[in-house]
Amino acid sequence: AGVSPGVPHGARPDARPEPAPADVRADGAAAAASLVLEAVSLTGVFPLSDLSPRMVLTTDLGFDSLMLQELAVTLANRVPDFPVEEAFARGLTIEQLIGLVAPHVRELPPPDVFLPRQRDRRHGVARDESEPPRSGPERGGASACVDDFPEVRQFEERLGAIVGSGADFPYFRVHEGTIRDTTVIGGRAYLSFGSYNYLGLSGHPAVNEAVHRAVDRYGTSVSASRVLSGERDLTVRLERALAEFLGVGDCLALVSGHATNVTAIGHLVGAGDLVLHDALAHDSILQGCALSGAARRPFDHNDTGRLEYLLRVNRSRFRRVLIAVEGAYSMDGDLVDLPAVIELKKRYGALLMVDEAHSIGTVGEHGRGVGEFFGVDRSGVDLWMGTLSKAFASCGGYLGGSARTVRWLRHTLPGFVYSVGLTPANAAAALAATELIVAEPQRVRSLRRNAELFLHLAASAGLATGSSAHSPIVPCLLGDSARTLSVADRLYHRGIIADPIFHPAVEEGLSRLRFFLTSEHTEDDVRRAVSVLAEEVAATGG
């Protein structure tokens, strides 16, 4: 899920910054202005010449909560007495932020105060070369016990709100078998719309048999990095099958979908580079940005005009610029405008990575993803990333691209070279699933038919489904978190499972129920689900 702009949990949404005291010395004001402008420029990836005092950090400059946090930390490192919580005040302008910083600084910062973060290649972490090493608990008074973290307390407050609502706790339910169109919990069968088993291939007899054969022959682990003694013909065959399925030169399989994004972005870009990503990008993309040490800048969801602007003003200022988008967005169920993004990538000489976690196997005439859906030349994208845990009935991730690029990654990508290889069971499952998707194209057609029917019926019932289109993901937007939890609970008691999604996974006020369609759902299943959903939404005031 993407990070929602606004005030983080625990901050004061109604806080308004106080004006700077009248007796602030001129040199302190000048130093504060210099510090703040440099910090905003660095965090937001804006040229100093583009900044003006009355710009609002969130609405004018597009700062999301992570960017506000980065800005606050940057300023606090240089101005120890700066009240960092004030950086999250709603409607904060650059001018007001300068006023907050000014009372706590008395001289201009040294010229190298904003040295870019350098990446420690030995440990793969980003660090600030201008910051002295941290040692001992006296440094910032940080707690030495995780139980005492304020983040733990804040989490418990959010958890308590759910547990105390009167609804059944909707997470970590124990399922008693394979989840396809139905599942069993506590001995009761439910109609399920909460699984990524889009094509019903997890639990398919041919997939299960392939797994049994692989375990009998190779055991349960390859027990080593693939570079050394962890290579097996199953994984080699899987990568060839995926490359053919995608229409690319080669493919590399990794053990975790989330880690695939993290390690790939951290390997492609670093200090002196920029990542431009959709504002609704998945956490794995954001974590990859953090690992890389590169600057990052979100653009409004699917807003290629804003992306073009950011490329135009920033491309010449960075060594490399990586555009990171998703094929299908898992919270909204809409697709990237891939042809427009590819055109911008080419025009400005940027790199492009497309995360197809939810679009591969589900989108396009034969399930070959957004590349097939839009009919683009596959070489227009530098890296096609995807997961094996959804349509491919397994676990792990992959990166597809030119043979030259993949050969380089195979020998240098940290998350691959220094990781164990895919288990024989997971490689076999993904390979068997890939072969079934090709051999049984009706599965993708059934999935598409079910998703279209659900969307049509929901619209007819007056349910808000946002921008969902051409994917198997359909949200029902309810807005209020308590109401969303209530509707999910009422559906559960009527034998239907759909996941409630709240802030911070989505922006406050955009809470929703999320429905994942599968090829295994029948027309009657879809009609019943929408009918019951419409009844319960109406019963809770909608």
XYZ file of C-alpha atoms in Angstrom:
542
model
C 0.000 0.000 0.000
C 1.043 3.651 -0.581
C 1.751 6.152 2.185
C -1.021 8.649 2.598
C -0.200 12.361 2.714
C -1.087 14.120 5.928
C -0.442 13.951 9.626
C 1.052 10.756 11.067
C -0.637 8.898 13.899
C 0.091 10.640 17.179
C 0.690 14.098 15.723
C -1.618 17.032 16.501
C -3.710 17.607 13.340
C -5.073 20.903 14.637
C -1.742 22.307 15.758
C -0.869 25.672 14.283
C 2.703 26.952 14.379
C 3.307 29.995 16.525
C 4.966 32.969 14.830
C 8.621 33.544 15.571
C 9.234 35.754 18.630
C 9.868 39.393 17.815
C 13.254 39.379 19.486
C 14.787 36.718 17.255
C 18.166 38.018 16.153
C 18.670 38.718 12.445
C 21.489 36.227 12.156
C 19.300 33.521 13.716
C 16.510 34.279 11.237
C 18.931 34.169 8.337
C 20.401 30.909 9.548
C 16.920 29.423 10.020
C 15.871 30.440 6.522
C 19.039 28.921 5.062
C 18.576 25.680 7.025
C 14.901 25.279 6.228
C 15.204 26.073 2.536
C 18.118 23.679 2.129
C 16.271 20.944 4.056
C 13.053 21.384 2.063
C 15.029 21.404 -1.193
C 16.906 18.255 -0.230
C 13.882 16.344 1.075
C 11.430 17.425 -1.605
C 13.933 17.364 -4.483
C 13.140 20.942 -5.485
C 15.638 23.484 -6.839
C 16.012 26.316 -4.327
C 14.855 28.742 -7.002
C 11.457 26.986 -7.126
C 10.724 27.530 -3.419
C 8.851 30.494 -1.973
C 7.977 31.244 1.663
C 4.207 30.860 1.365
C 4.307 27.373 -0.150
C 2.462 24.764 1.926
C 4.560 21.643 2.412
C 1.717 19.170 1.800
C -0.574 20.753 -0.761
C 1.912 22.873 -2.730
C 5.015 20.690 -2.500
C 3.410 17.251 -2.204
C 5.128 16.191 1.028
C 3.721 12.918 2.363
C 4.087 11.713 5.949
C 7.410 9.988 5.322
C 8.838 13.119 3.713
C 7.648 15.238 6.640
C 9.321 12.797 9.000
C 12.568 12.975 7.019
C 12.420 16.772 7.006
C 11.810 16.895 10.774
C 14.706 14.546 11.494
C 17.031 16.511 9.215
C 16.211 19.765 10.980
C 16.409 18.206 14.455
C 19.883 16.866 13.718
C 21.058 20.420 12.945
C 18.903 22.265 15.476
C 18.645 20.035 18.576
C 15.963 22.152 20.308
C 13.669 22.258 17.274
C 10.160 20.969 18.266
C 9.907 18.252 15.635
C 6.217 17.556 16.244
C 5.393 20.997 14.855
C 6.629 19.940 11.422
C 3.439 17.880 11.061
C 1.044 20.773 11.659
C -1.689 20.933 9.063
C -1.128 23.614 6.436
C 2.441 24.366 7.487
C 4.212 26.750 5.099
C 7.951 27.206 4.548
C 7.684 30.649 6.127
C 6.012 29.235 9.258
C 8.595 26.475 9.495
C 11.377 29.073 9.388
C 9.612 30.851 12.245
C 9.593 27.640 14.281
C 13.278 26.968 13.680
C 14.545 30.549 14.143
C 14.385 30.754 17.966
C 16.638 27.723 18.258
C 19.500 28.686 15.919
C 21.929 31.546 16.282
C 24.451 31.205 13.476
C 24.650 30.145 9.874
C 25.277 26.429 9.332
C 28.626 25.342 7.895
C 28.662 24.912 4.088
C 28.671 21.112 4.292
C 25.786 20.839 6.762
C 23.595 19.140 4.190
C 26.054 16.629 2.791
C 24.109 13.961 0.865
C 23.684 10.609 2.537
C 26.374 8.177 1.478
C 25.777 4.493 1.169
C 27.976 2.189 3.242
C 28.659 -0.489 0.640
C 29.799 -2.990 3.240
C 26.497 -2.994 5.046
C 24.069 -1.652 2.415
C 22.723 1.125 4.642
C 22.324 4.833 4.042
C 24.066 7.117 6.495
C 24.672 10.834 6.791
C 28.375 11.644 6.519
C 27.916 14.942 8.359
C 26.408 13.311 11.454
C 28.774 12.146 14.200
C 28.605 8.478 15.188
C 25.978 7.577 17.717
C 27.115 5.832 20.861
C 25.539 5.228 24.218
C 21.989 5.758 25.520
C 22.702 9.432 26.259
C 22.542 10.142 22.501
C 19.036 11.587 22.177
C 17.822 9.704 25.273
C 16.662 6.762 23.152
C 15.189 3.802 25.002
C 17.158 0.580 25.111
C 13.998 -1.563 25.319
C 11.708 -2.133 22.351
C 8.709 -2.466 24.690
C 9.187 1.193 25.618
C 9.179 2.555 22.065
C 6.466 5.197 21.488
C 5.673 3.347 18.258
C 4.675 0.300 20.320
C 2.319 2.393 22.432
C 0.766 4.000 19.371
C 0.252 0.590 17.773
C -1.468 -0.684 20.915
C -3.808 2.310 20.877
C -4.839 1.545 17.294
C -5.207 -2.152 18.101
C -7.317 -1.346 21.149
C -9.683 0.719 19.024
C -10.333 -2.299 16.799
C -10.594 -4.842 19.613
C -12.874 -2.556 21.607
C -15.251 -1.899 18.727
C -17.421 -4.934 19.446
C -16.655 -6.496 16.061
C -14.776 -9.765 15.694
C -11.058 -9.182 15.193
C -10.707 -9.417 11.376
C -6.996 -10.295 11.132
C -4.892 -13.439 11.635
C -7.883 -15.743 11.329
C -6.841 -19.385 11.046
C -7.969 -20.930 7.753
C -8.328 -24.701 7.683
C -7.526 -25.499 4.066
C -6.790 -24.035 0.647
C -8.409 -20.669 -0.015
C -9.928 -20.343 -3.464
C -13.452 -19.020 -3.894
C -14.283 -20.443 -0.466
C -12.450 -21.058 2.786
C -13.139 -22.752 6.123
C -12.677 -21.040 9.500
C -13.665 -22.723 12.741
C -15.412 -25.466 10.826
C -17.638 -23.027 8.893
C -17.409 -22.451 5.143
C -17.163 -18.857 3.913
C -17.343 -17.243 0.498
C -13.890 -15.672 0.279
C -12.818 -12.447 -1.408
C -9.670 -12.115 0.693
C -7.135 -14.230 -1.188
C -4.546 -13.592 -3.898
C -5.238 -17.033 -5.377
C -6.551 -15.257 -8.471
C -6.524 -18.236 -10.842
C -7.253 -20.970 -8.311
C -3.878 -22.601 -8.930
C -2.810 -22.872 -5.293
C -4.099 -26.315 -4.385
C -4.534 -27.372 -8.026
C -3.788 -31.113 -8.346
C -1.095 -30.596 -11.012
C 0.652 -27.956 -8.889
C 0.476 -30.139 -5.767
C 1.886 -33.117 -7.643
C 4.774 -31.051 -9.002
C 5.592 -29.942 -5.456
C 5.536 -33.523 -4.144
C 7.917 -34.674 -6.872
C 10.278 -31.757 -6.216
C 10.445 -32.385 -2.477
C 10.978 -36.120 -2.981
C 13.888 -35.419 -5.323
C 15.513 -32.278 -3.864
C 14.305 -32.042 -0.257
C 12.782 -28.992 1.349
C 15.604 -26.464 0.786
C 18.448 -25.872 -1.650
C 20.496 -25.035 1.477
C 22.800 -22.487 -0.156
C 23.084 -19.406 -2.293
C 22.423 -20.250 -5.924
C 25.817 -18.833 -6.839
C 27.417 -21.654 -4.861
C 25.615 -24.975 -4.410
C 22.016 -23.769 -4.429
C 21.296 -23.995 -8.158
C 18.665 -26.524 -9.307
C 17.246 -27.201 -12.734
C 13.727 -26.406 -11.480
C 14.622 -22.758 -10.873
C 16.491 -22.473 -14.154
C 13.441 -23.846 -15.991
C 11.153 -21.500 -14.060
C 13.182 -18.454 -15.075
C 13.134 -19.503 -18.713
C 9.363 -20.040 -18.568
C 8.818 -16.642 -16.932
C 11.032 -14.895 -19.498
C 9.033 -16.471 -22.321
C 5.736 -15.631 -20.599
C 6.792 -11.994 -20.185
C 8.437 -11.665 -23.575
C 11.800 -10.510 -22.183
C 15.396 -11.655 -22.646
C 15.842 -13.255 -19.232
C 14.423 -13.475 -15.731
C 15.780 -13.845 -12.199
C 13.776 -15.475 -9.373
C 14.218 -14.461 -5.729
C 12.854 -15.840 -2.464
C 10.690 -12.838 -1.448
C 8.523 -10.479 -3.442
C 8.899 -7.637 -0.941
C 12.669 -8.114 -0.760
C 12.879 -8.176 -4.571
C 11.805 -4.524 -4.743
C 13.963 -3.516 -1.798
C 17.169 -5.053 -3.140
C 16.556 -4.070 -6.780
C 15.965 -0.374 -6.061
C 18.826 -0.322 -3.568
C 21.098 -1.774 -6.258
C 20.013 0.410 -9.187
C 20.277 3.822 -7.523
C 22.181 5.497 -4.702
C 23.387 8.849 -3.426
C 23.188 11.404 -6.228
C 20.188 9.642 -7.798
C 16.432 10.225 -7.652
C 13.430 7.884 -7.484
C 10.094 9.221 -8.742
C 7.289 6.939 -7.608
C 3.527 6.888 -7.673
C 2.094 8.205 -4.396
C 0.316 4.864 -3.886
C 3.467 2.784 -4.332
C 3.800 -0.334 -2.199
C 5.833 -0.320 1.000
C 8.521 -2.443 -0.658
C 9.216 0.378 -3.134
C 9.476 2.931 -0.325
C 11.787 0.658 1.655
C 13.952 0.231 -1.432
C 14.228 3.999 -1.714
C 15.265 4.250 1.931
C 17.926 1.552 1.497
C 19.353 3.145 -1.626
C 20.214 6.519 -0.153
C 18.705 8.135 -3.257
C 16.358 11.103 -3.032
C 12.731 10.217 -3.634
C 9.728 12.181 -4.756
C 6.139 10.887 -5.029
C 3.779 12.124 -7.726
C 0.000 12.089 -7.422
C -1.502 8.721 -8.272
C -1.420 8.088 -12.023
C -0.755 11.795 -12.652
C 1.615 11.654 -15.616
C 1.441 15.432 -15.946
C 2.977 15.802 -12.509
C 5.526 13.100 -13.330
C 6.507 15.027 -16.449
C 6.975 18.194 -14.415
C 9.185 16.448 -11.861
C 11.306 14.956 -14.643
C 11.604 18.289 -16.405
C 12.835 20.210 -13.348
C 14.958 17.439 -11.837
C 16.422 15.178 -14.506
C 19.552 17.251 -15.097
C 20.225 17.524 -11.370
C 20.753 13.779 -10.783
C 23.001 11.060 -12.147
C 20.162 8.577 -12.564
C 16.404 8.943 -12.228
C 14.296 5.826 -11.648
C 10.534 5.858 -12.214
C 8.792 3.217 -10.084
C 5.153 2.350 -10.762
C 2.839 -0.612 -10.289
C 0.951 -2.493 -12.953
C -2.262 -2.782 -10.921
C -2.616 -0.912 -7.648
C -3.699 -3.244 -4.861
C -5.788 -0.732 -2.891
C -7.646 0.821 -5.828
C -7.675 -1.858 -8.516
C -6.720 0.489 -11.345
C -3.875 0.211 -13.858
C -0.867 2.387 -14.575
C -0.996 4.502 -17.742
C 1.973 2.546 -19.053
C 2.297 4.004 -22.582
C 2.433 7.548 -21.156
C 5.017 6.581 -18.538
C 7.203 4.844 -21.129
C 7.060 7.930 -23.343
C 8.254 10.108 -20.463
C 10.978 7.610 -19.564
C 12.337 7.800 -23.090
C 11.985 11.559 -23.441
C 13.897 12.332 -20.248
C 16.376 9.464 -20.225
C 15.063 7.853 -17.040
C 14.974 4.243 -15.873
C 11.608 2.509 -15.477
C 10.630 -0.310 -13.129
C 7.096 -1.763 -13.165
C 5.876 -3.770 -10.171
C 3.435 -6.356 -11.516
C 2.640 -8.107 -8.228
C -1.110 -7.918 -8.877
C -1.223 -7.544 -12.661
C 0.849 -10.517 -13.822
C -1.360 -13.528 -14.476
C -4.501 -11.407 -14.156
C -4.344 -8.517 -16.647
C -4.176 -8.810 -20.425
C -5.825 -11.257 -22.808
C -3.598 -14.131 -21.660
C -2.657 -12.800 -18.233
C 0.752 -11.520 -19.322
C 0.279 -8.265 -17.460
C 0.028 -4.595 -18.311
C 2.624 -4.985 -21.050
C 0.211 -7.242 -22.911
C -2.834 -5.142 -21.965
C -1.337 -1.997 -23.524
C 0.571 -3.782 -26.285
C 3.861 -2.060 -25.486
C 7.346 -3.044 -26.590
C 8.779 -4.896 -23.603
C 12.143 -3.179 -24.004
C 10.480 0.114 -23.058
C 10.644 -1.021 -19.419
C 14.038 -1.640 -17.811
C 12.811 -4.023 -15.128
C 9.561 -5.969 -14.965
C 9.121 -7.031 -11.360
C 6.503 -9.467 -10.134
C 5.620 -11.859 -7.343
C 5.137 -15.622 -7.399
C 2.749 -15.632 -4.430
C -0.414 -14.618 -6.238
C -1.385 -15.935 -9.681
C 1.667 -18.237 -9.685
C 0.553 -20.150 -6.548
C 3.941 -20.047 -4.872
C 6.172 -17.629 -2.950
C 8.945 -15.296 -4.051
C 9.585 -12.612 -6.628
C 11.221 -12.131 -10.013
C 12.917 -9.486 -12.139
C 12.632 -9.619 -15.913
C 14.530 -7.575 -18.474
C 17.192 -7.739 -21.133
C 19.605 -10.680 -21.033
C 22.498 -8.308 -20.351
C 20.748 -6.601 -17.422
C 19.678 -9.888 -15.835
C 23.174 -11.368 -16.215
C 24.552 -8.377 -14.312
C 21.915 -8.756 -11.584
C 22.546 -12.493 -11.299
C 26.147 -11.813 -10.295
C 25.795 -8.592 -8.295
C 22.293 -8.159 -6.776
C 22.739 -8.408 -2.964
C 19.287 -9.843 -2.258
C 20.041 -12.644 -4.715
C 23.768 -13.320 -4.343
C 23.681 -13.337 -0.545
C 20.381 -15.173 -0.175
C 19.457 -18.821 -0.292
C 17.733 -19.917 -3.502
C 14.038 -20.673 -3.905
C 12.932 -23.864 -2.205
C 12.329 -26.791 -4.589
C 8.654 -26.755 -3.602
C 8.199 -23.057 -4.445
C 10.107 -23.307 -7.715
C 8.092 -26.349 -8.774
C 4.769 -24.735 -7.837
C 5.514 -21.551 -9.782
C 6.730 -23.498 -12.818
C 3.631 -25.718 -12.854
C 1.375 -22.670 -12.430
C 3.079 -20.831 -15.315
C 2.525 -23.844 -17.562
C -1.148 -24.070 -16.529
C -1.799 -20.380 -17.206
C -0.513 -20.882 -20.750
C -2.326 -24.197 -21.278
C -5.677 -23.096 -19.796
C -6.368 -19.533 -20.985
C -9.985 -19.845 -19.858
C -8.834 -19.193 -16.300
C -7.855 -15.607 -17.133
C -11.081 -15.140 -19.095
C -13.181 -16.365 -16.140
C -11.322 -14.053 -13.793
C -11.901 -11.065 -16.053
C -15.598 -11.943 -16.450
C -16.090 -12.172 -12.676
C -14.331 -8.871 -12.018
C -16.370 -7.076 -14.679
C -19.611 -8.537 -13.301
C -18.769 -7.472 -9.749
C -17.966 -3.926 -10.876
C -21.158 -3.684 -12.941
C -23.376 -4.958 -10.133
C -21.689 -2.722 -7.560
C -22.218 0.343 -9.740
C -25.861 -0.604 -10.267
C -26.284 -0.895 -6.494
C -24.806 2.564 -5.971
C -21.649 1.330 -4.264
C -18.510 3.446 -4.557
C -15.710 1.480 -6.233
C -13.364 4.361 -7.025
C -11.150 4.013 -10.087
C -11.116 0.200 -10.221
C -11.029 -1.122 -13.804
C -9.438 -3.964 -15.796
C -8.149 -5.780 -12.698
C -9.482 -8.408 -10.256
C -9.354 -5.931 -7.331
C -12.527 -4.029 -6.450
C -12.700 -1.758 -3.393
C -15.910 -0.607 -1.746
C -15.132 2.859 -0.395
C -16.851 3.552 2.927
C -14.754 6.411 4.319
C -15.123 5.946 8.047
C -12.901 3.344 9.732
C -15.490 2.287 12.329
C -18.149 1.859 9.671
C -15.771 -0.127 7.466
C -15.006 -2.495 10.333
C -18.710 -2.828 11.109
C -19.642 -3.729 7.521
C -16.786 -6.251 7.321
C -18.003 -7.835 10.568
C -21.609 -8.029 9.346
C -20.467 -9.646 6.081
C -18.396 -12.167 8.047
C -21.388 -13.188 10.128
C -23.309 -13.702 6.897
C -20.590 -15.985 5.541
C -18.607 -13.585 3.327
C -14.996 -12.491 3.852
C -13.663 -9.162 2.569
C -10.720 -7.356 4.137
C -11.236 -3.999 5.910
C -8.484 -1.506 5.075
C -7.882 1.523 7.313
C -5.429 4.387 7.797
C -2.401 4.317 7.576
C -2.650 1.732 4.762
C -4.897 4.247 2.989
C -5.512 7.937 3.561
C -7.831 8.775 6.471
C -11.354 9.131 5.125
C -10.756 6.563 2.391
C -11.236 3.375 4.434
C -12.628 0.541 2.378
C -13.478 -3.103 2.006
C -11.300 -4.786 -0.587
C -12.593 -7.632 -2.758
C -10.230 -9.942 -4.634
C -12.045 -11.815 -7.398
C -10.880 -15.236 -8.569
C -11.517 -17.382 -11.603
C -13.182 -19.909 -9.280
C -16.049 -17.669 -8.186
C -19.346 -18.440 -9.894
C -21.800 -15.873 -11.198
C -24.091 -16.717 -8.268
C -21.206 -16.102 -5.848
C -20.600 -12.638 -7.263
C -24.275 -11.714 -7.309
C -24.758 -12.862 -3.722
C -21.687 -10.989 -2.503
C -22.733 -7.675 -4.066
C -26.323 -8.078 -2.881
C -25.295 -8.735 0.734
C -22.709 -5.944 0.582
C -25.293 -3.439 -0.641
C -27.687 -4.454 2.154
C -25.076 -4.057 4.889
C -23.762 -0.761 3.542
C -27.329 0.583 3.543
C -27.909 -0.783 7.063
C -24.905 1.146 8.387
C -26.027 4.444 6.967
C -24.865 4.395 3.343
